Amino acid sequence: MSRQRQDRALQTRAAIVRAAAEVFAEQGYAGASVTKITERAGLTMGAMYFHFKNKAALAREIVVGQPDRVLPRHESVGLQRAVDITLTWAHQIREDPVLLAVRGW
């Protein structure tokens, strides 16, 4: 696969994840449909199913990826690390739909 196609595939996957996170945050997991997600992403069902087996796999991707999105600015250890992660999460959740997605679950 060419570098350009790889980049486009990564962008498509990221668009699906973001759209799903927004729909999950707004309507909850049960209220979110694959159709609503693909419409929000501006993509086809084929693109969705190329990247994810089903809605559950997409939700799992969101949950599993959340810790990687919350990286405190400074290195710390022990209890201070837990505090730093919590504060970073609290600030980022206001702007990052992927972190907010589980609100409706």
PDB file of N, CA and C in Angstrom:
ATOM      1  N   MET A   1       0.856  -1.177   0.000  1.00  0.00           N
ATOM      2  CA  MET A   1       0.000   0.000   0.000  1.00  0.00           C
ATOM      3  C   MET A   1       0.899   1.236   0.000  1.00  0.00           C
ATOM      4  N   SER A   2       0.576   2.198  -0.837  1.00  0.00           N
ATOM      5  CA  SER A   2       1.380   3.412  -0.909  1.00  0.00           C
ATOM      6  C   SER A   2       1.201   4.250   0.353  1.00  0.00           C
ATOM      7  N   ARG A   3       2.153   5.101   0.577  1.00  0.00           N
ATOM      8  CA  ARG A   3       2.117   5.980   1.755  1.00  0.00           C
ATOM      9  C   ARG A   3       0.862   6.865   1.732  1.00  0.00           C
ATOM     10  N   GLN A   4       0.501   7.335   0.545  1.00  0.00           N
ATOM     11  CA  GLN A   4      -0.685   8.187   0.414  1.00  0.00           C
ATOM     12  C   GLN A   4      -1.954   7.416   0.789  1.00  0.00           C
ATOM     13  N   ARG A   5      -2.058   6.169   0.362  1.00  0.00           N
ATOM     14  CA  ARG A   5      -3.231   5.359   0.695  1.00  0.00           C
ATOM     15  C   ARG A   5      -3.264   5.044   2.185  1.00  0.00           C
ATOM     16  N   GLN A   6      -2.090   4.804   2.776  1.00  0.00           N
ATOM     17  CA  GLN A   6      -2.031   4.549   4.214  1.00  0.00           C
ATOM     18  C   GLN A   6      -2.505   5.773   4.995  1.00  0.00           C
ATOM     19  N   ASP A   7      -2.041   6.941   4.580  1.00  0.00           N
ATOM     20  CA  ASP A   7      -2.452   8.180   5.244  1.00  0.00           C
ATOM     21  C   ASP A   7      -3.958   8.387   5.127  1.00  0.00           C
ATOM     22  N   ARG A   8      -4.500   8.131   3.928  1.00  0.00           N
ATOM     23  CA  ARG A   8      -5.940   8.291   3.725  1.00  0.00           C
ATOM     24  C   ARG A   8      -6.719   7.292   4.583  1.00  0.00           C
ATOM     25  N   ALA A   9      -6.222   6.069   4.689  1.00  0.00           N
ATOM     26  CA  ALA A   9      -6.891   5.058   5.523  1.00  0.00           C
ATOM     27  C   ALA A   9      -6.874   5.480   6.990  1.00  0.00           C
ATOM     28  N   LEU A  10      -5.763   6.033   7.457  1.00  0.00           N
ATOM     29  CA  LEU A  10      -5.683   6.502   8.844  1.00  0.00           C
ATOM     30  C   LEU A  10      -6.631   7.672   9.083  1.00  0.00           C
ATOM     31  N   GLN A  11      -6.746   8.564   8.109  1.00  0.00           N
ATOM     32  CA  GLN A  11      -7.664   9.699   8.227  1.00  0.00           C
ATOM     33  C   GLN A  11      -9.116   9.226   8.243  1.00  0.00           C
ATOM     34  N   THR A  12      -9.424   8.249   7.416  1.00  0.00           N
ATOM     35  CA  THR A  12     -10.783   7.703   7.384  1.00  0.00           C
ATOM     36  C   THR A  12     -11.120   7.048   8.702  1.00  0.00           C
ATOM     37  N   ARG A  13     -10.196   6.246   9.216  1.00  0.00           N
ATOM     38  CA  ARG A  13     -10.414   5.567  10.502  1.00  0.00           C
ATOM     39  C   ARG A  13     -10.620   6.597  11.615  1.00  0.00           C
ATOM     40  N   ALA A  14      -9.795   7.635  11.629  1.00  0.00           N
ATOM     41  CA  ALA A  14      -9.918   8.679  12.652  1.00  0.00           C
ATOM     42  C   ALA A  14     -11.255   9.412  12.525  1.00  0.00           C
ATOM     43  N   ALA A  15     -11.716   9.638  11.309  1.00  0.00           N
ATOM     44  CA  ALA A  15     -13.006  10.315  11.099  1.00  0.00           C
ATOM     45  C   ALA A  15     -14.154   9.450  11.625  1.00  0.00           C
ATOM     46  N   ILE A  16     -14.065   8.155  11.417  1.00  0.00           N
ATOM     47  CA  ILE A  16     -15.101   7.242  11.917  1.00  0.00           C
ATOM     48  C   ILE A  16     -15.105   7.240  13.439  1.00  0.00           C
ATOM     49  N   VAL A  17     -13.931   7.155  14.042  1.00  0.00           N
ATOM     50  CA  VAL A  17     -13.839   7.146  15.509  1.00  0.00           C
ATOM     51  C   VAL A  17     -14.387   8.438  16.089  1.00  0.00           C
ATOM     52  N   ARG A  18     -14.017   9.565  15.519  1.00  0.00           N
ATOM     53  CA  ARG A  18     -14.510  10.850  16.031  1.00  0.00           C
ATOM     54  C   ARG A  18     -16.021  10.956  15.877  1.00  0.00           C
ATOM     55  N   ALA A  19     -16.534  10.598  14.710  1.00  0.00           N
ATOM     56  CA  ALA A  19     -17.986  10.662  14.482  1.00  0.00           C
ATOM     57  C   ALA A  19     -18.724   9.748  15.446  1.00  0.00           C
ATOM     58  N   ALA A  20     -18.204   8.546  15.641  1.00  0.00           N
ATOM     59  CA  ALA A  20     -18.837   7.609  16.568  1.00  0.00           C
ATOM     60  C   ALA A  20     -18.822   8.166  17.988  1.00  0.00           C
ATOM     61  N   ALA A  21     -17.708   8.735  18.380  1.00  0.00           N
ATOM     62  CA  ALA A  21     -17.614   9.306  19.724  1.00  0.00           C
ATOM     63  C   ALA A  21     -18.640  10.417  19.916  1.00  0.00           C
ATOM     64  N   GLU A  22     -18.792  11.260  18.915  1.00  0.00           N
ATOM     65  CA  GLU A  22     -19.777  12.343  19.012  1.00  0.00           C
ATOM     66  C   GLU A  22     -21.200  11.794  19.116  1.00  0.00           C
ATOM     67  N   VAL A  23     -21.516  10.814  18.280  1.00  0.00           N
ATOM     68  CA  VAL A  23     -22.859  10.233  18.305  1.00  0.00           C
ATOM     69  C   VAL A  23     -23.104   9.497  19.619  1.00  0.00           C
ATOM     70  N   PHE A  24     -22.113   8.744  20.093  1.00  0.00           N
ATOM     71  CA  PHE A  24     -22.258   8.048  21.377  1.00  0.00           C
ATOM     72  C   PHE A  24     -22.473   9.046  22.514  1.00  0.00           C
ATOM     73  N   ALA A  25     -21.724  10.149  22.504  1.00  0.00           N
ATOM     74  CA  ALA A  25     -21.856  11.157  23.566  1.00  0.00           C
ATOM     75  C   ALA A  25     -23.236  11.809  23.534  1.00  0.00           C
ATOM     76  N   GLU A  26     -23.768  12.028  22.342  1.00  0.00           N
ATOM     77  CA  GLU A  26     -25.064  12.690  22.207  1.00  0.00           C
ATOM     78  C   GLU A  26     -26.251  11.759  22.459  1.00  0.00           C
ATOM     79  N   GLN A  27     -26.153  10.513  21.962  1.00  0.00           N
ATOM     80  CA  GLN A  27     -27.311   9.635  21.958  1.00  0.00           C
ATOM     81  C   GLN A  27     -27.131   8.345  22.743  1.00  0.00           C
ATOM     82  N   GLY A  28     -25.965   8.180  23.355  1.00  0.00           N
ATOM     83  CA  GLY A  28     -25.690   6.944  24.068  1.00  0.00           C
ATOM     84  C   GLY A  28     -25.377   5.817  23.096  1.00  0.00           C
ATOM     85  N   TYR A  29     -24.819   4.755  23.618  1.00  0.00           N
ATOM     86  CA  TYR A  29     -24.451   3.624  22.771  1.00  0.00           C
ATOM     87  C   TYR A  29     -25.686   3.017  22.108  1.00  0.00           C
ATOM     88  N   ALA A  30     -26.741   2.800  22.887  1.00  0.00           N
ATOM     89  CA  ALA A  30     -27.951   2.165  22.348  1.00  0.00           C
ATOM     90  C   ALA A  30     -28.620   3.024  21.278  1.00  0.00           C
ATOM     91  N   GLY A  31     -28.560   4.332  21.428  1.00  0.00           N
ATOM     92  CA  GLY A  31     -29.208   5.226  20.476  1.00  0.00           C
ATOM     93  C   GLY A  31     -28.386   5.498  19.224  1.00  0.00           C
ATOM     94  N   ALA A  32     -27.137   5.121  19.265  1.00  0.00           N
ATOM     95  CA  ALA A  32     -26.257   5.349  18.117  1.00  0.00           C
ATOM     96  C   ALA A  32     -26.397   4.203  17.123  1.00  0.00           C
ATOM     97  N   SER A  33     -26.517   4.534  15.873  1.00  0.00           N
ATOM     98  CA  SER A  33     -26.559   3.502  14.835  1.00  0.00           C
ATOM     99  C   SER A  33     -25.362   3.705  13.912  1.00  0.00           C
ATOM    100  N   VAL A  34     -24.998   2.648  13.228  1.00  0.00           N
ATOM    101  CA  VAL A  34     -23.902   2.738  12.269  1.00  0.00           C
ATOM    102  C   VAL A  34     -24.258   3.743  11.176  1.00  0.00           C
ATOM    103  N   THR A  35     -25.506   3.800  10.803  1.00  0.00           N
ATOM    104  CA  THR A  35     -25.943   4.767   9.796  1.00  0.00           C
ATOM    105  C   THR A  35     -25.708   6.194  10.275  1.00  0.00           C
ATOM    106  N   LYS A  36     -26.088   6.504  11.517  1.00  0.00           N
ATOM    107  CA  LYS A  36     -25.869   7.843  12.063  1.00  0.00           C
ATOM    108  C   LYS A  36     -24.382   8.174  12.111  1.00  0.00           C
ATOM    109  N   ILE A  37     -23.576   7.193  12.475  1.00  0.00           N
ATOM    110  CA  ILE A  37     -22.131   7.401  12.578  1.00  0.00           C
ATOM    111  C   ILE A  37     -21.521   7.693  11.208  1.00  0.00           C
ATOM    112  N   THR A  38     -21.876   6.882  10.209  1.00  0.00           N
ATOM    113  CA  THR A  38     -21.299   7.097   8.875  1.00  0.00           C
ATOM    114  C   THR A  38     -21.788   8.399   8.263  1.00  0.00           C
ATOM    115  N   GLU A  39     -23.029   8.764   8.518  1.00  0.00           N
ATOM    116  CA  GLU A  39     -23.527  10.052   8.031  1.00  0.00           C
ATOM    117  C   GLU A  39     -22.753  11.199   8.669  1.00  0.00           C
ATOM    118  N   ARG A  40     -22.528  11.111   9.972  1.00  0.00           N
ATOM    119  CA  ARG A  40     -21.775  12.157  10.680  1.00  0.00           C
ATOM    120  C   ARG A  40     -20.349  12.260  10.133  1.00  0.00           C
ATOM    121  N   ALA A  41     -19.751  11.117   9.810  1.00  0.00           N
ATOM    122  CA  ALA A  41     -18.383  11.105   9.288  1.00  0.00           C
ATOM    123  C   ALA A  41     -18.317  11.507   7.815  1.00  0.00           C
ATOM    124  N   GLY A  42     -19.458  11.476   7.142  1.00  0.00           N
ATOM    125  CA  GLY A  42     -19.477  11.772   5.721  1.00  0.00           C
ATOM    126  C   GLY A  42     -18.855  10.659   4.895  1.00  0.00           C
ATOM    127  N   LEU A  43     -19.027   9.430   5.379  1.00  0.00           N
ATOM    128  CA  LEU A  43     -18.432   8.265   4.732  1.00  0.00           C
ATOM    129  C   LEU A  43     -19.498   7.229   4.415  1.00  0.00           C
ATOM    130  N   THR A  44     -19.094   6.205   3.718  1.00  0.00           N
ATOM    131  CA  THR A  44     -20.016   5.129   3.350  1.00  0.00           C
ATOM    132  C   THR A  44     -20.004   4.021   4.393  1.00  0.00           C
ATOM    133  N   MET A  45     -21.025   3.187   4.345  1.00  0.00           N
ATOM    134  CA  MET A  45     -21.069   2.013   5.212  1.00  0.00           C
ATOM    135  C   MET A  45     -19.895   1.091   4.886  1.00  0.00           C
ATOM    136  N   GLY A  46     -19.529   1.026   3.620  1.00  0.00           N
ATOM    137  CA  GLY A  46     -18.393   0.204   3.220  1.00  0.00           C
ATOM    138  C   GLY A  46     -17.109   0.630   3.911  1.00  0.00           C
ATOM    139  N   ALA A  47     -16.904   1.942   4.024  1.00  0.00           N
ATOM    140  CA  ALA A  47     -15.719   2.449   4.721  1.00  0.00           C
ATOM    141  C   ALA A  47     -15.754   2.050   6.192  1.00  0.00           C
ATOM    142  N   MET A  48     -16.924   2.174   6.783  1.00  0.00           N
ATOM    143  CA  MET A  48     -17.078   1.792   8.191  1.00  0.00           C
ATOM    144  C   MET A  48     -16.721   0.325   8.393  1.00  0.00           C
ATOM    145  N   TYR A  49     -17.311  -0.538   7.583  1.00  0.00           N
ATOM    146  CA  TYR A  49     -17.103  -1.972   7.764  1.00  0.00           C
ATOM    147  C   TYR A  49     -15.735  -2.440   7.277  1.00  0.00           C
ATOM    148  N   PHE A  50     -15.053  -1.640   6.492  1.00  0.00           N
ATOM    149  CA  PHE A  50     -13.671  -1.956   6.142  1.00  0.00           C
ATOM    150  C   PHE A  50     -12.782  -1.811   7.370  1.00  0.00           C
ATOM    151  N   HIS A  51     -13.067  -0.796   8.177  1.00  0.00           N
ATOM    152  CA  HIS A  51     -12.230  -0.503   9.343  1.00  0.00           C
ATOM    153  C   HIS A  51     -12.701  -1.178  10.623  1.00  0.00           C
ATOM    154  N   PHE A  52     -13.997  -1.415  10.755  1.00  0.00           N
ATOM    155  CA  PHE A  52     -14.542  -1.979  11.994  1.00  0.00           C
ATOM    156  C   PHE A  52     -15.569  -3.047  11.669  1.00  0.00           C
ATOM    157  N   LYS A  53     -15.527  -4.144  12.413  1.00  0.00           N
ATOM    158  CA  LYS A  53     -16.447  -5.265  12.180  1.00  0.00           C
ATOM    159  C   LYS A  53     -17.898  -4.881  12.452  1.00  0.00           C
ATOM    160  N   ASN A  54     -18.107  -4.089  13.519  1.00  0.00           N
ATOM    161  CA  ASN A  54     -19.457  -3.705  13.912  1.00  0.00           C
ATOM    162  C   ASN A  54     -19.380  -2.530  14.895  1.00  0.00           C
ATOM    163  N   LYS A  55     -20.520  -2.094  15.383  1.00  0.00           N
ATOM    164  CA  LYS A  55     -20.580  -0.965  16.305  1.00  0.00           C
ATOM    165  C   LYS A  55     -19.838  -1.274  17.601  1.00  0.00           C
ATOM    166  N   ALA A  56     -19.924  -2.502  18.068  1.00  0.00           N
ATOM    167  CA  ALA A  56     -19.234  -2.887  19.304  1.00  0.00           C
ATOM    168  C   ALA A  56     -17.718  -2.781  19.150  1.00  0.00           C
ATOM    169  N   ALA A  57     -17.197  -3.186  18.008  1.00  0.00           N
ATOM    170  CA  ALA A  57     -15.749  -3.084  17.761  1.00  0.00           C
ATOM    171  C   ALA A  57     -15.318  -1.622  17.722  1.00  0.00           C
ATOM    172  N   LEU A  58     -16.155  -0.782  17.167  1.00  0.00           N
ATOM    173  CA  LEU A  58     -15.871   0.649  17.123  1.00  0.00           C
ATOM    174  C   LEU A  58     -15.881   1.242  18.536  1.00  0.00           C
ATOM    175  N   ALA A  59     -16.856   0.873  19.335  1.00  0.00           N
ATOM    176  CA  ALA A  59     -16.919   1.346  20.720  1.00  0.00           C
ATOM    177  C   ALA A  59     -15.694   0.877  21.513  1.00  0.00           C
ATOM    178  N   ARG A  60     -15.305  -0.359  21.290  1.00  0.00           N
ATOM    179  CA  ARG A  60     -14.121  -0.904  21.965  1.00  0.00           C
ATOM    180  C   ARG A  60     -12.871  -0.100  21.580  1.00  0.00           C
ATOM    181  N   GLU A  61     -12.756   0.254  20.318  1.00  0.00           N
ATOM    182  CA  GLU A  61     -11.627   1.068  19.850  1.00  0.00           C
ATOM    183  C   GLU A  61     -11.590   2.406  20.581  1.00  0.00           C
ATOM    184  N   ILE A  62     -12.736   3.011  20.771  1.00  0.00           N
ATOM    185  CA  ILE A  62     -12.805   4.294  21.476  1.00  0.00           C
ATOM    186  C   ILE A  62     -12.343   4.141  22.917  1.00  0.00           C
ATOM    187  N   VAL A  63     -12.865   3.146  23.601  1.00  0.00           N
ATOM    188  CA  VAL A  63     -12.522   2.949  25.015  1.00  0.00           C
ATOM    189  C   VAL A  63     -11.044   2.596  25.180  1.00  0.00           C
ATOM    190  N   VAL A  64     -10.563   1.689  24.365  1.00  0.00           N
ATOM    191  CA  VAL A  64      -9.168   1.251  24.472  1.00  0.00           C
ATOM    192  C   VAL A  64      -8.208   2.396  24.138  1.00  0.00           C
ATOM    193  N   GLY A  65      -8.600   3.280  23.233  1.00  0.00           N
ATOM    194  CA  GLY A  65      -7.729   4.374  22.828  1.00  0.00           C
ATOM    195  C   GLY A  65      -7.734   5.578  23.748  1.00  0.00           C
ATOM    196  N   GLN A  66      -8.659   5.641  24.677  1.00  0.00           N
ATOM    197  CA  GLN A  66      -8.753   6.826  25.532  1.00  0.00           C
ATOM    198  C   GLN A  66      -7.488   7.105  26.346  1.00  0.00           C
ATOM    199  N   PRO A  67      -6.889   6.129  26.999  1.00  0.00           N
ATOM    200  CA  PRO A  67      -5.689   6.442  27.794  1.00  0.00           C
ATOM    201  C   PRO A  67      -4.545   7.053  26.973  1.00  0.00           C
ATOM    202  N   ASP A  68      -4.426   6.678  25.717  1.00  0.00           N
ATOM    203  CA  ASP A  68      -3.371   7.240  24.874  1.00  0.00           C
ATOM    204  C   ASP A  68      -3.605   8.713  24.560  1.00  0.00           C
ATOM    205  N   ARG A  69      -4.825   9.175  24.721  1.00  0.00           N
ATOM    206  CA  ARG A  69      -5.159  10.566  24.436  1.00  0.00           C
ATOM    207  C   ARG A  69      -4.895  11.471  25.637  1.00  0.00           C
ATOM    208  N   VAL A  70      -4.680  10.880  26.786  1.00  0.00           N
ATOM    209  CA  VAL A  70      -4.518  11.649  28.021  1.00  0.00           C
ATOM    210  C   VAL A  70      -3.074  11.522  28.499  1.00  0.00           C
ATOM    211  N   LEU A  71      -2.255  12.414  28.009  1.00  0.00           N
ATOM    212  CA  LEU A  71      -0.842  12.393  28.376  1.00  0.00           C
ATOM    213  C   LEU A  71      -0.490  13.713  29.055  1.00  0.00           C
ATOM    214  N   PRO A  72      -0.224  13.676  30.368  1.00  0.00           N
ATOM    215  CA  PRO A  72       0.156  14.899  31.068  1.00  0.00           C
ATOM    216  C   PRO A  72       1.404  15.518  30.440  1.00  0.00           C
ATOM    217  N   ARG A  73       1.537  16.814  30.556  1.00  0.00           N
ATOM    218  CA  ARG A  73       2.662  17.537  29.954  1.00  0.00           C
ATOM    219  C   ARG A  73       4.004  17.181  30.582  1.00  0.00           C
ATOM    220  N   HIS A  74       3.989  16.834  31.857  1.00  0.00           N
ATOM    221  CA  HIS A  74       5.240  16.585  32.574  1.00  0.00           C
ATOM    222  C   HIS A  74       5.272  15.149  33.083  1.00  0.00           C
ATOM    223  N   GLU A  75       6.461  14.598  33.134  1.00  0.00           N
ATOM    224  CA  GLU A  75       6.622  13.262  33.705  1.00  0.00           C
ATOM    225  C   GLU A  75       6.442  13.328  35.220  1.00  0.00           C
ATOM    226  N   SER A  76       5.805  12.328  35.764  1.00  0.00           N
ATOM    227  CA  SER A  76       5.633  12.226  37.209  1.00  0.00           C
ATOM    228  C   SER A  76       5.469  10.751  37.550  1.00  0.00           C
ATOM    229  N   VAL A  77       5.512  10.443  38.828  1.00  0.00           N
ATOM    230  CA  VAL A  77       5.389   9.053  39.265  1.00  0.00           C
ATOM    231  C   VAL A  77       4.443   8.967  40.458  1.00  0.00           C
ATOM    232  N   GLY A  78       3.990   7.753  40.720  1.00  0.00           N
ATOM    233  CA  GLY A  78       3.184   7.484  41.898  1.00  0.00           C
ATOM    234  C   GLY A  78       1.883   8.264  41.933  1.00  0.00           C
ATOM    235  N   LEU A  79       1.546   8.720  43.116  1.00  0.00           N
ATOM    236  CA  LEU A  79       0.300   9.453  43.320  1.00  0.00           C
ATOM    237  C   LEU A  79       0.252  10.718  42.473  1.00  0.00           C
ATOM    238  N   GLN A  80       1.381  11.389  42.325  1.00  0.00           N
ATOM    239  CA  GLN A  80       1.400  12.604  41.508  1.00  0.00           C
ATOM    240  C   GLN A  80       1.029  12.287  40.059  1.00  0.00           C
ATOM    241  N   ARG A  81       1.448  11.131  39.566  1.00  0.00           N
ATOM    242  CA  ARG A  81       1.089  10.727  38.199  1.00  0.00           C
ATOM    243  C   ARG A  81      -0.425  10.558  38.079  1.00  0.00           C
ATOM    244  N   ALA A  82      -1.032   9.928  39.079  1.00  0.00           N
ATOM    245  CA  ALA A  82      -2.484   9.744  39.070  1.00  0.00           C
ATOM    246  C   ALA A  82      -3.206  11.091  39.081  1.00  0.00           C
ATOM    247  N   VAL A  83      -2.711  12.021  39.874  1.00  0.00           N
ATOM    248  CA  VAL A  83      -3.303  13.363  39.937  1.00  0.00           C
ATOM    249  C   VAL A  83      -3.150  14.064  38.585  1.00  0.00           C
ATOM    250  N   ASP A  84      -1.960  13.983  38.006  1.00  0.00           N
ATOM    251  CA  ASP A  84      -1.709  14.637  36.717  1.00  0.00           C
ATOM    252  C   ASP A  84      -2.607  14.078  35.615  1.00  0.00           C
ATOM    253  N   ILE A  85      -2.761  12.766  35.578  1.00  0.00           N
ATOM    254  CA  ILE A  85      -3.618  12.136  34.579  1.00  0.00           C
ATOM    255  C   ILE A  85      -5.067  12.564  34.775  1.00  0.00           C
ATOM    256  N   THR A  86      -5.524  12.582  36.018  1.00  0.00           N
ATOM    257  CA  THR A  86      -6.902  12.973  36.318  1.00  0.00           C
ATOM    258  C   THR A  86      -7.171  14.414  35.904  1.00  0.00           C
ATOM    259  N   LEU A  87      -6.260  15.309  36.211  1.00  0.00           N
ATOM    260  CA  LEU A  87      -6.433  16.717  35.836  1.00  0.00           C
ATOM    261  C   LEU A  87      -6.383  16.900  34.322  1.00  0.00           C
ATOM    262  N   THR A  88      -5.482  16.199  33.675  1.00  0.00           N
ATOM    263  CA  THR A  88      -5.390  16.281  32.216  1.00  0.00           C
ATOM    264  C   THR A  88      -6.681  15.782  31.589  1.00  0.00           C
ATOM    265  N   TRP A  89      -7.172  14.647  32.078  1.00  0.00           N
ATOM    266  CA  TRP A  89      -8.429  14.074  31.566  1.00  0.00           C
ATOM    267  C   TRP A  89      -9.579  15.072  31.749  1.00  0.00           C
ATOM    268  N   ALA A  90      -9.655  15.660  32.933  1.00  0.00           N
ATOM    269  CA  ALA A  90     -10.743  16.598  33.235  1.00  0.00           C
ATOM    270  C   ALA A  90     -10.724  17.799  32.301  1.00  0.00           C
ATOM    271  N   HIS A  91      -9.560  18.285  31.949  1.00  0.00           N
ATOM    272  CA  HIS A  91      -9.471  19.433  31.041  1.00  0.00           C
ATOM    273  C   HIS A  91      -9.760  19.028  29.597  1.00  0.00           C
ATOM    274  N   GLN A  92      -9.255  17.880  29.181  1.00  0.00           N
ATOM    275  CA  GLN A  92      -9.422  17.454  27.797  1.00  0.00           C
ATOM    276  C   GLN A  92     -10.827  16.966  27.481  1.00  0.00           C
ATOM    277  N   ILE A  93     -11.534  16.454  28.464  1.00  0.00           N
ATOM    278  CA  ILE A  93     -12.854  15.872  28.199  1.00  0.00           C
ATOM    279  C   ILE A  93     -13.839  16.914  27.684  1.00  0.00           C
ATOM    280  N   ARG A  94     -13.596  18.170  27.995  1.00  0.00           N
ATOM    281  CA  ARG A  94     -14.485  19.235  27.529  1.00  0.00           C
ATOM    282  C   ARG A  94     -14.379  19.466  26.030  1.00  0.00           C
ATOM    283  N   GLU A  95     -13.247  19.099  25.446  1.00  0.00           N
ATOM    284  CA  GLU A  95     -13.018  19.389  24.028  1.00  0.00           C
ATOM    285  C   GLU A  95     -12.840  18.157  23.159  1.00  0.00           C
ATOM    286  N   ASP A  96     -12.642  17.006  23.750  1.00  0.00           N
ATOM    287  CA  ASP A  96     -12.337  15.798  22.971  1.00  0.00           C
ATOM    288  C   ASP A  96     -13.520  14.835  23.014  1.00  0.00           C
ATOM    289  N   PRO A  97     -14.254  14.699  21.912  1.00  0.00           N
ATOM    290  CA  PRO A  97     -15.420  13.824  21.920  1.00  0.00           C
ATOM    291  C   PRO A  97     -15.084  12.354  22.172  1.00  0.00           C
ATOM    292  N   VAL A  98     -13.870  11.950  21.876  1.00  0.00           N
ATOM    293  CA  VAL A  98     -13.491  10.558  22.125  1.00  0.00           C
ATOM    294  C   VAL A  98     -13.453  10.282  23.628  1.00  0.00           C
ATOM    295  N   LEU A  99     -13.046  11.249  24.416  1.00  0.00           N
ATOM    296  CA  LEU A  99     -13.057  11.084  25.872  1.00  0.00           C
ATOM    297  C   LEU A  99     -14.461  11.220  26.443  1.00  0.00           C
ATOM    298  N   LEU A 100     -15.294  12.002  25.802  1.00  0.00           N
ATOM    299  CA  LEU A 100     -16.655  12.237  26.263  1.00  0.00           C
ATOM    300  C   LEU A 100     -17.624  11.116  25.864  1.00  0.00           C
ATOM    301  N   ALA A 101     -17.222  10.299  24.918  1.00  0.00           N
ATOM    302  CA  ALA A 101     -18.116   9.295  24.314  1.00  0.00           C
ATOM    303  C   ALA A 101     -18.793   8.373  25.308  1.00  0.00           C
ATOM    304  N   VAL A 102     -18.123   7.982  26.366  1.00  0.00           N
ATOM    305  CA  VAL A 102     -18.695   7.012  27.289  1.00  0.00           C
ATOM    306  C   VAL A 102     -19.707   7.626  28.240  1.00  0.00           C
ATOM    307  N   ARG A 103     -19.923   8.902  28.157  1.00  0.00           N
ATOM    308  CA  ARG A 103     -20.888   9.592  29.021  1.00  0.00           C
ATOM    309  C   ARG A 103     -22.272   8.954  28.953  1.00  0.00           C
ATOM    310  N   GLY A 104     -22.680   8.558  27.757  1.00  0.00           N
ATOM    311  CA  GLY A 104     -24.037   8.035  27.598  1.00  0.00           C
ATOM    312  C   GLY A 104     -24.162   6.517  27.738  1.00  0.00           C
ATOM    313  N   TRP A 105     -23.108   5.845  28.189  1.00  0.00           N
ATOM    314  CA  TRP A 105     -23.146   4.369  28.252  1.00  0.00           C
ATOM    315  C   TRP A 105     -23.638   3.907  29.559  1.00  0.00           C
TER     316      TRP A 105
END
